[in-house]
Short mmCIF file of C-alpha atoms and ligand atoms in Angstrom, two decimals:
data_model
loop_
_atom_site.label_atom_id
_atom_site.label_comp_id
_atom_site.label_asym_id
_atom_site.label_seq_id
_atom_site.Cartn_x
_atom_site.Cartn_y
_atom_site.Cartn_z
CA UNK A 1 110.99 115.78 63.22
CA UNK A 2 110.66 112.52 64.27
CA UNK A 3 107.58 110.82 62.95
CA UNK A 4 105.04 109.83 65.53
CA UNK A 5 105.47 106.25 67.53
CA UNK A 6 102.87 105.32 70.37
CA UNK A 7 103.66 103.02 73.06
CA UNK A 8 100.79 101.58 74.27
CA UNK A 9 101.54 97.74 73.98
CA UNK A 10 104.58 95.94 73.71
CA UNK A 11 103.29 94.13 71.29
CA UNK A 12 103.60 97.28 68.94
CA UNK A 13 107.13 97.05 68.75
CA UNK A 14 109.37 93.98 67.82
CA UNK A 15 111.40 92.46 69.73
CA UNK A 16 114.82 94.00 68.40
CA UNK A 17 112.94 97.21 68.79
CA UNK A 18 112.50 96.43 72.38
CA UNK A 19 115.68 94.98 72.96
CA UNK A 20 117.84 98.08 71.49
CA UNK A 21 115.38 100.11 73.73
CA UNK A 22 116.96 97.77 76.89
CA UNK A 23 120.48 98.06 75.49
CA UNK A 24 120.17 101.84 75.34
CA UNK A 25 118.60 101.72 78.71
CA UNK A 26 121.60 99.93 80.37
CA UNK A 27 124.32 102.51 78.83
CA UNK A 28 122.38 105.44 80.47
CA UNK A 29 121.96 103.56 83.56
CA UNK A 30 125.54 104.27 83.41
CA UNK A 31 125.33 108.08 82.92
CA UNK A 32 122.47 109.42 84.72
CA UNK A 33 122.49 113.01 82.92
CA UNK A 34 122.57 113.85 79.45
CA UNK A 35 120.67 116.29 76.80
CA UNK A 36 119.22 114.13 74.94
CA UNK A 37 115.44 115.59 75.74
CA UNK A 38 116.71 119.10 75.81
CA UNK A 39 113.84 121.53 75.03
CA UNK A 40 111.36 118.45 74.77
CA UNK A 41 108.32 118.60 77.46
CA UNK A 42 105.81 115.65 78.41
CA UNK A 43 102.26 115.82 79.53
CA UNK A 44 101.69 113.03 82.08
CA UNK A 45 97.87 112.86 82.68
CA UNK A 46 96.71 110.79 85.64
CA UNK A 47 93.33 109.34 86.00
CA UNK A 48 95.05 107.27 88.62
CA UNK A 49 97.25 107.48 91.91
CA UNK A 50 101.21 106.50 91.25
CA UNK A 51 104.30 106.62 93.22
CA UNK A 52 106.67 105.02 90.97
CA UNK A 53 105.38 105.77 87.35
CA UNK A 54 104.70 109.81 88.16
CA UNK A 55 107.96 110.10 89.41
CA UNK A 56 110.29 108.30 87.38
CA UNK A 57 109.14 109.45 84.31
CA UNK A 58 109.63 112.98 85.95
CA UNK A 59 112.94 112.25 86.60
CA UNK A 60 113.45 111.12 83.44
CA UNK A 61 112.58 114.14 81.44
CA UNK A 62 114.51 116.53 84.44
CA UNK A 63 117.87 114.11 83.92
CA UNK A 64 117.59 114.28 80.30
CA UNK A 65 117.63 117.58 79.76
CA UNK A 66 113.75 118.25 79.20
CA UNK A 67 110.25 119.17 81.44
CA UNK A 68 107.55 117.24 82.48
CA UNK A 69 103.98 118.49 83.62
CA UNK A 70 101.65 116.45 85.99
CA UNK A 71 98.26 116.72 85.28
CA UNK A 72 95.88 115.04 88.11
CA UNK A 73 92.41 114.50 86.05
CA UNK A 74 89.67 116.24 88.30
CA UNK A 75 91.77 117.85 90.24
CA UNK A 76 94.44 119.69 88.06
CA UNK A 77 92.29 119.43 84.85
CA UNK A 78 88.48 119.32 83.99
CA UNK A 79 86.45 116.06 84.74
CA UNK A 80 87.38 114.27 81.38
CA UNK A 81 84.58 112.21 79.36
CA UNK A 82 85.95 109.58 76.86
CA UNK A 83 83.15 107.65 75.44
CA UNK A 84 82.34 108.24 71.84
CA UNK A 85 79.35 110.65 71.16
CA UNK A 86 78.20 111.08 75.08
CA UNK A 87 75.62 113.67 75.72
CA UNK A 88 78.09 115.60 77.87
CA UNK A 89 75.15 117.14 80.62
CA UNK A 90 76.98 114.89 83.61
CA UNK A 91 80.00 115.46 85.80
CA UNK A 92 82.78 115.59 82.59
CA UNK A 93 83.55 118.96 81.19
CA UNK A 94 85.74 118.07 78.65
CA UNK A 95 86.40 115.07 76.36
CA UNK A 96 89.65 113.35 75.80
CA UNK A 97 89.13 114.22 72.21
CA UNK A 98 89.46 117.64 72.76
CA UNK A 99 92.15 117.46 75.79
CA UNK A 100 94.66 115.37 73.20
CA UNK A 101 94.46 117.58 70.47
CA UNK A 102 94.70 120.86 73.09
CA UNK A 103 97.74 118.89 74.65
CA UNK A 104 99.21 117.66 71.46
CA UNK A 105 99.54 121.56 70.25
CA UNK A 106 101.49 122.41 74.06
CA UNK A 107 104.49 119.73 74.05
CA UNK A 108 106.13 116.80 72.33
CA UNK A 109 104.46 113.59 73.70
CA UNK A 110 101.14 112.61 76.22
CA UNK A 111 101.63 110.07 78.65
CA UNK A 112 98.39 108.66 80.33
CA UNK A 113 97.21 106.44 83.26
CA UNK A 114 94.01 105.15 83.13
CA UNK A 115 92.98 102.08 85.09
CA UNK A 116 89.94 99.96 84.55
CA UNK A 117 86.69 100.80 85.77
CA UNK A 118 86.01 97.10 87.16
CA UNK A 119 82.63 96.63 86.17
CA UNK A 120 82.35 95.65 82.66
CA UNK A 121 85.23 93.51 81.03
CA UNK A 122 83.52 94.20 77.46
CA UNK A 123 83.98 97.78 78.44
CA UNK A 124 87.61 97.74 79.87
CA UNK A 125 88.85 95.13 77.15
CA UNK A 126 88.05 98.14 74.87
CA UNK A 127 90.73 100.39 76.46
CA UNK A 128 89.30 102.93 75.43
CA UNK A 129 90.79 105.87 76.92
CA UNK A 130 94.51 105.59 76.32
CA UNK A 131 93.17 104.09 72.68
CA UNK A 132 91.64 107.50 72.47
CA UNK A 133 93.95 109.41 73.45
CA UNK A 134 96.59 107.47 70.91
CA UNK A 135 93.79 107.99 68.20
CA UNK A 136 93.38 111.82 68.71
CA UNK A 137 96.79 113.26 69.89
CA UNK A 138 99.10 114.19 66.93
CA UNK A 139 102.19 113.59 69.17
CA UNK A 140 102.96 109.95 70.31
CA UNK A 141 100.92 109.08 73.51
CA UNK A 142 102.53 106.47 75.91
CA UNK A 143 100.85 103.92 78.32
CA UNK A 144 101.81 104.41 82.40
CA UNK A 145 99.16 101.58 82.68
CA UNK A 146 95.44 101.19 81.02
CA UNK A 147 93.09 98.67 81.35
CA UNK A 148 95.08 95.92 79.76
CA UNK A 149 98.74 96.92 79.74
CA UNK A 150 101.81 98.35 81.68
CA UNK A 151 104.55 98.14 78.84
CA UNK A 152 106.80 100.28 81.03
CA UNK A 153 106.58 98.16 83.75
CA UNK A 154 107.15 95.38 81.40
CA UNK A 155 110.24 97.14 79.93
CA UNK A 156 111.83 97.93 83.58
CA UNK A 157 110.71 94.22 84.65
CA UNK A 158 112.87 92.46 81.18
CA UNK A 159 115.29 94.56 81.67
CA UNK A 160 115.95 93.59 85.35
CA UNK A 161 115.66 89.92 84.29
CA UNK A 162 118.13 90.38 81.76
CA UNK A 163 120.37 91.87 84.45
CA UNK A 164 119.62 89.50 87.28
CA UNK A 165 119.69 85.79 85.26
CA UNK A 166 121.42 86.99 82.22
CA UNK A 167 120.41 85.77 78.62
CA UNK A 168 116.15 84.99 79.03
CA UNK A 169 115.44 82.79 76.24
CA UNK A 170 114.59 79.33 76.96
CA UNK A 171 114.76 80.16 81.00
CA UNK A 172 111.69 80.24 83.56
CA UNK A 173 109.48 83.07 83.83
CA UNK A 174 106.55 81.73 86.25
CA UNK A 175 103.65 84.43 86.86
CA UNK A 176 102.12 83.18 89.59
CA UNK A 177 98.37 84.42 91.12
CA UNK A 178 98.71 86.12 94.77
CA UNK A 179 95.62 86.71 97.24
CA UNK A 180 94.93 90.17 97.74
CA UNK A 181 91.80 91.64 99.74
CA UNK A 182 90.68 93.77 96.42
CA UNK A 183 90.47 92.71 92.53
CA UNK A 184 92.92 94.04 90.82
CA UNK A 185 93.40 94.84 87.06
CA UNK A 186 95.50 92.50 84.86
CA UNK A 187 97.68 95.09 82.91
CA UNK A 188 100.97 94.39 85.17
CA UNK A 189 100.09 90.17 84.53
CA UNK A 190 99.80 90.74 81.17
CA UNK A 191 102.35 93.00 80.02
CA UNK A 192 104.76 90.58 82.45
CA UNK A 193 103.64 87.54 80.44
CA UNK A 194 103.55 88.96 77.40
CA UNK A 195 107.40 90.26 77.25
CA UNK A 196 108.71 87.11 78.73
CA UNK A 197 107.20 85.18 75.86
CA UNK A 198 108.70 88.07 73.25
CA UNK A 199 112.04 87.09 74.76
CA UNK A 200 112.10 83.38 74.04
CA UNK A 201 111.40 82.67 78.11
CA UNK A 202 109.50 79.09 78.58
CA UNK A 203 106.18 81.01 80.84
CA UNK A 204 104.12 79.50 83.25
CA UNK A 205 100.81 81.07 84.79
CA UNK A 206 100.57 79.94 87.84
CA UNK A 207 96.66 80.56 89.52
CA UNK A 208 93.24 79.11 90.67
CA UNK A 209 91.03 78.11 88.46
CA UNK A 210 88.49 81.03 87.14
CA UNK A 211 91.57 83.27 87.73
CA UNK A 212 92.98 82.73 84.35
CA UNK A 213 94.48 85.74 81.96
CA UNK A 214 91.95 86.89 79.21
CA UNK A 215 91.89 84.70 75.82
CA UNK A 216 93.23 87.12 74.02
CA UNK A 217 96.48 87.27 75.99
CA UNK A 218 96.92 84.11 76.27
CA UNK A 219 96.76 83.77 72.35
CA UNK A 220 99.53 85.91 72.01
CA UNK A 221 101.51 84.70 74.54
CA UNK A 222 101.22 81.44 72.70
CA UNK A 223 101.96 82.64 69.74
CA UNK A 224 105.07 84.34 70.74
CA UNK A 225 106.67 81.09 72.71
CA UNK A 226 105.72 78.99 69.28
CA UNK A 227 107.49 81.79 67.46
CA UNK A 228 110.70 81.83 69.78
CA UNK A 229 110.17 77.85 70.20
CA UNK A 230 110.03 78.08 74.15
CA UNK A 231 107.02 76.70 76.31
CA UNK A 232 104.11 77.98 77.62
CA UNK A 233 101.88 76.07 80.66
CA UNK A 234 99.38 76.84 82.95
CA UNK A 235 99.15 75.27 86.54
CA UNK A 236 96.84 75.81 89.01
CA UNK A 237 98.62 74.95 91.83
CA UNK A 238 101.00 77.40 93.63
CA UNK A 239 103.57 74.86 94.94
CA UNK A 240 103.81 72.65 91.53
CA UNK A 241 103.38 75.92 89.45
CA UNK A 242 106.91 77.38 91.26
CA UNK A 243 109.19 74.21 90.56
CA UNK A 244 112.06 75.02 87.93
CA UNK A 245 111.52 79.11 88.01
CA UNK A 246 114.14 81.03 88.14
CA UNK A 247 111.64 84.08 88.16
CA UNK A 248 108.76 84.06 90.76
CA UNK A 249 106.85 86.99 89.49
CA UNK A 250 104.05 87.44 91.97
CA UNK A 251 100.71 89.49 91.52
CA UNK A 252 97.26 89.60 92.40
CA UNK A 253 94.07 90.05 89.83
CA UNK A 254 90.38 89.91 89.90
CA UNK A 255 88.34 86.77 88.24
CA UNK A 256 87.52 87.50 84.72
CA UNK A 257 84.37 84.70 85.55
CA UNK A 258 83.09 87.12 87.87
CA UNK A 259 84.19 90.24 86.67
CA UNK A 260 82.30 93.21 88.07
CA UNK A 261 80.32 90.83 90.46
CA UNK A 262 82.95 91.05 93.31
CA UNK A 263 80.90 90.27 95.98
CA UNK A 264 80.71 86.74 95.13
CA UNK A 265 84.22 86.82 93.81
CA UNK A 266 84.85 87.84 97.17
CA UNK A 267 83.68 85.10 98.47
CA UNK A 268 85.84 82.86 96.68
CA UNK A 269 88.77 84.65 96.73
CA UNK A 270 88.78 84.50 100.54
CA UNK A 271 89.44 81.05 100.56
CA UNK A 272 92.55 81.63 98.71
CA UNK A 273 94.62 83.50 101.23
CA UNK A 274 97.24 80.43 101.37
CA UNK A 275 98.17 81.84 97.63
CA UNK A 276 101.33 84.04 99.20
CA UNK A 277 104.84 83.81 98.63
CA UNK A 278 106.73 82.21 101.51
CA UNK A 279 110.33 81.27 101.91
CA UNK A 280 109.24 77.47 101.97
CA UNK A 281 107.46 78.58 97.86
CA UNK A 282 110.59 80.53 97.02
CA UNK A 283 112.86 77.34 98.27
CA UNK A 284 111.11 74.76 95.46
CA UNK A 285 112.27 77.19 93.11
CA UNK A 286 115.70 77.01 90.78
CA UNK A 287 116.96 79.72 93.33
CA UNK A 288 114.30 82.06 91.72
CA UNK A 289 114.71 85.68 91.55
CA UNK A 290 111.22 87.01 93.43
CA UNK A 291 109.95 89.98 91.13
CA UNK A 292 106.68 92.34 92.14
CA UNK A 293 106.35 95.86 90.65
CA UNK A 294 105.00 97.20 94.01
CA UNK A 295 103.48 98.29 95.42
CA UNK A 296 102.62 95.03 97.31
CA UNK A 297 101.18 94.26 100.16
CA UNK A 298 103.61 93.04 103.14
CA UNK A 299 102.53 89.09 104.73
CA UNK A 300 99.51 89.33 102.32
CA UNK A 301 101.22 88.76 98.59
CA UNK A 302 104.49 88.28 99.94
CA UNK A 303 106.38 87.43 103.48
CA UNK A 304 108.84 89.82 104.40
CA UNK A 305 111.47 87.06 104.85
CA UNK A 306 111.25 86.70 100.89
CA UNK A 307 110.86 90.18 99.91
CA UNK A 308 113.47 91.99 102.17
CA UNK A 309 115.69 88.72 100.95
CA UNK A 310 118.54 88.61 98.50
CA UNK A 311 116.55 87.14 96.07
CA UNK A 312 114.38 89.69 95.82
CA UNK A 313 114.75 92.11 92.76
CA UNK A 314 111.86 94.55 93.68
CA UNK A 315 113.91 97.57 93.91
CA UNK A 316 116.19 97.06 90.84
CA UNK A 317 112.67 96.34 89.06
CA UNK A 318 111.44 100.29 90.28
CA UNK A 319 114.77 101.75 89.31
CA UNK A 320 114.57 100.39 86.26
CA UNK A 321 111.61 101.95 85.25
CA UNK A 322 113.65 105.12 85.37
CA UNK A 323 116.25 103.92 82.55
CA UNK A 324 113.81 102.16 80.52
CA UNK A 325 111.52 105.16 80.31
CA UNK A 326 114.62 107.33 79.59
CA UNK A 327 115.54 104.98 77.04
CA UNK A 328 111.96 105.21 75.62
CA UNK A 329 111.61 108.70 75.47
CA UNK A 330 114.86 109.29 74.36
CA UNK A 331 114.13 106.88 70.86
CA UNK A 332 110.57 108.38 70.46
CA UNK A 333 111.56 112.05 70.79
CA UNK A 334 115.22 113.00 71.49
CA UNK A 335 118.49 112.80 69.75
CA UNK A 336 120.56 109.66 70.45
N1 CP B 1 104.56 99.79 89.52
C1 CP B 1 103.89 100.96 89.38
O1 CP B 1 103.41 101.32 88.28
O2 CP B 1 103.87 101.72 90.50
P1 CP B 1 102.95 103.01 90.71
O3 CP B 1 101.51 102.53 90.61
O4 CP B 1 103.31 103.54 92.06
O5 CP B 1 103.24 103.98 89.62
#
């Protein structure tokens, strides 16, 4: 038996870790079926609505040979509790404790999706529900997005840069800031960010000021393009921000200065609506590749001129979260 490997960061695994996951993801891009999950089952627990994630990884365990089962928290389970010691007299019936070690005695690996709650960045930075799931299960648990990351989103997106532009290191990976009518978390930003900068890709982040990724992740990201001697930069202007890229990966988060106090954030963030992809952004670009991991908001984030172009790689980038997550499974549980 394999011994047990949680994916709940990138930043868990090095980079020739992650980039023998990506070659084994391209050879069975190639061959869609094999057996190399048979008998091996997955618990995919949703806090969260998904089109992509829920079904991809469902695919992925059906083409491979093994069985997934969707579990909608609330709906298909019991209300689930996750803080620490909780008097448990409110709306939760169960605790995650107790639901990962149940789970962990049913099938072969826990995959969970748990957004922020938006309120409290001391809270969310915790992450403290797929950290407690990872803590209690004693098969591996993997992320399908938490407060803070989105590593198989991150996978899929490296993956479809390295098949799009070809070799990353040393080319531009700009993340730039998009209006959106609602804050948004920053697991997709930073799990974005943080791979390019594991591959050696010169980042820039690309937003208004107060709109800037947590200190934390911007530490690491650092640290990673000092380590792989490429350049990181942040701009604050959308038009400056997209010269050089050959990546325009666009997204939309909430202020960490106002976290949780959206109503004025509101305020300021409706003043921003100018912060959209356009064909005139995309054409100061090095003939950029346009990346979003949808799904995105038509003539709001992005005009349809630029998405439904042939620069846009949004569709390779949600197919790819297919292989990649076959790939991932396949080294955490099966046999290749
Ligand atoms: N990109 C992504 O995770 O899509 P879903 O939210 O639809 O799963």
């Amino acid at each position: 038996m394999k011994a047990k490997r949680n994916f709940i960061t990138t930043e868990d695994w090095s980079k020739d870790e992650l980039d023998s996951l990506l070659n084994l993801a391209l050879s069975l891009k190639k061959v869609p079926y094999n057996e190399h999950l048979k008998k091996k089952s997955l618990f995919m627990v949703f806090f969260n609505p998904s089109l992509r994630t829920r079904s991809s990884f469902e695919m992925a365990m059906f083409q491979c040979g093994g069985s997934a089962v969707n579990l909608s928290v609330g709906q298909d389970t019991w209300k689930l509790e996750h803080k620490l010691g909780t008097v448990m007299d409110g709306a939760s019936s169960e605790h995650i404790k107790d639901a990962s070690k149940v789970l962990s005695r049913y099938g072969d690996a826990i995959a969970v999706r748990c957004f922020p709650g938006m309120t409290d960045w001391e809270e969310d930075a915790k992450d403290s529900v797929i950290r407690g799931f990872a803590e209690n299960a004693t098969v591996p648990v993997i992320n399908m997005e938490s407060s803070l990351y989105h590593p198989c989103q991150g996978l899929a997106d490296m993956m479809t840069i390295k098949e799009n532009i070809g070799e990353p290191k040393k080319k531009k990976f700009v993340l730039t800031w998009c209006y959106h009518p609602k804050p948004l978390p920053m697991s997709v930003p930073n799990s974005a960010a943080l791979i390019s900068s594991t591959f050696g890709m010169d980042v820039k982040i690309v937003c208004p000021e107060g709109y800037e990724l947590s200190h934390d992740v911007i530490k690491t990201i650092k640290n990673n393009c000092a380590r792989e001697n490429s350049d990181f930069e942040l701009v604050h202007e959308l038009d400056k921000g997209v010269e050089d890229a050959d990546i325009v990966y666009a997204k939309s988060w909430g202020s960490l200065e106002h976290y949780g106090n959206w109503e004025y954030e509101n305020k300021i963030r409706e003043k921003l609506k100018d912060w959209k992809i356009t064909k005139d952004v995309m054409k100061r670009t090095n003939n950029a590749k346009f990346m979003h991991c949808l799904p995105v908001r038509r003539n709001v984030v992005v005009d349809d001129d630029v998405i439904d172009s042939d620069v846009s790689v949004v569709y390779d980038q949600a197919e790819n979260r297919l292989h990649a997550q076959k790939a991932l499974l396949t080294s955490i549980l099966g046999d290749a």
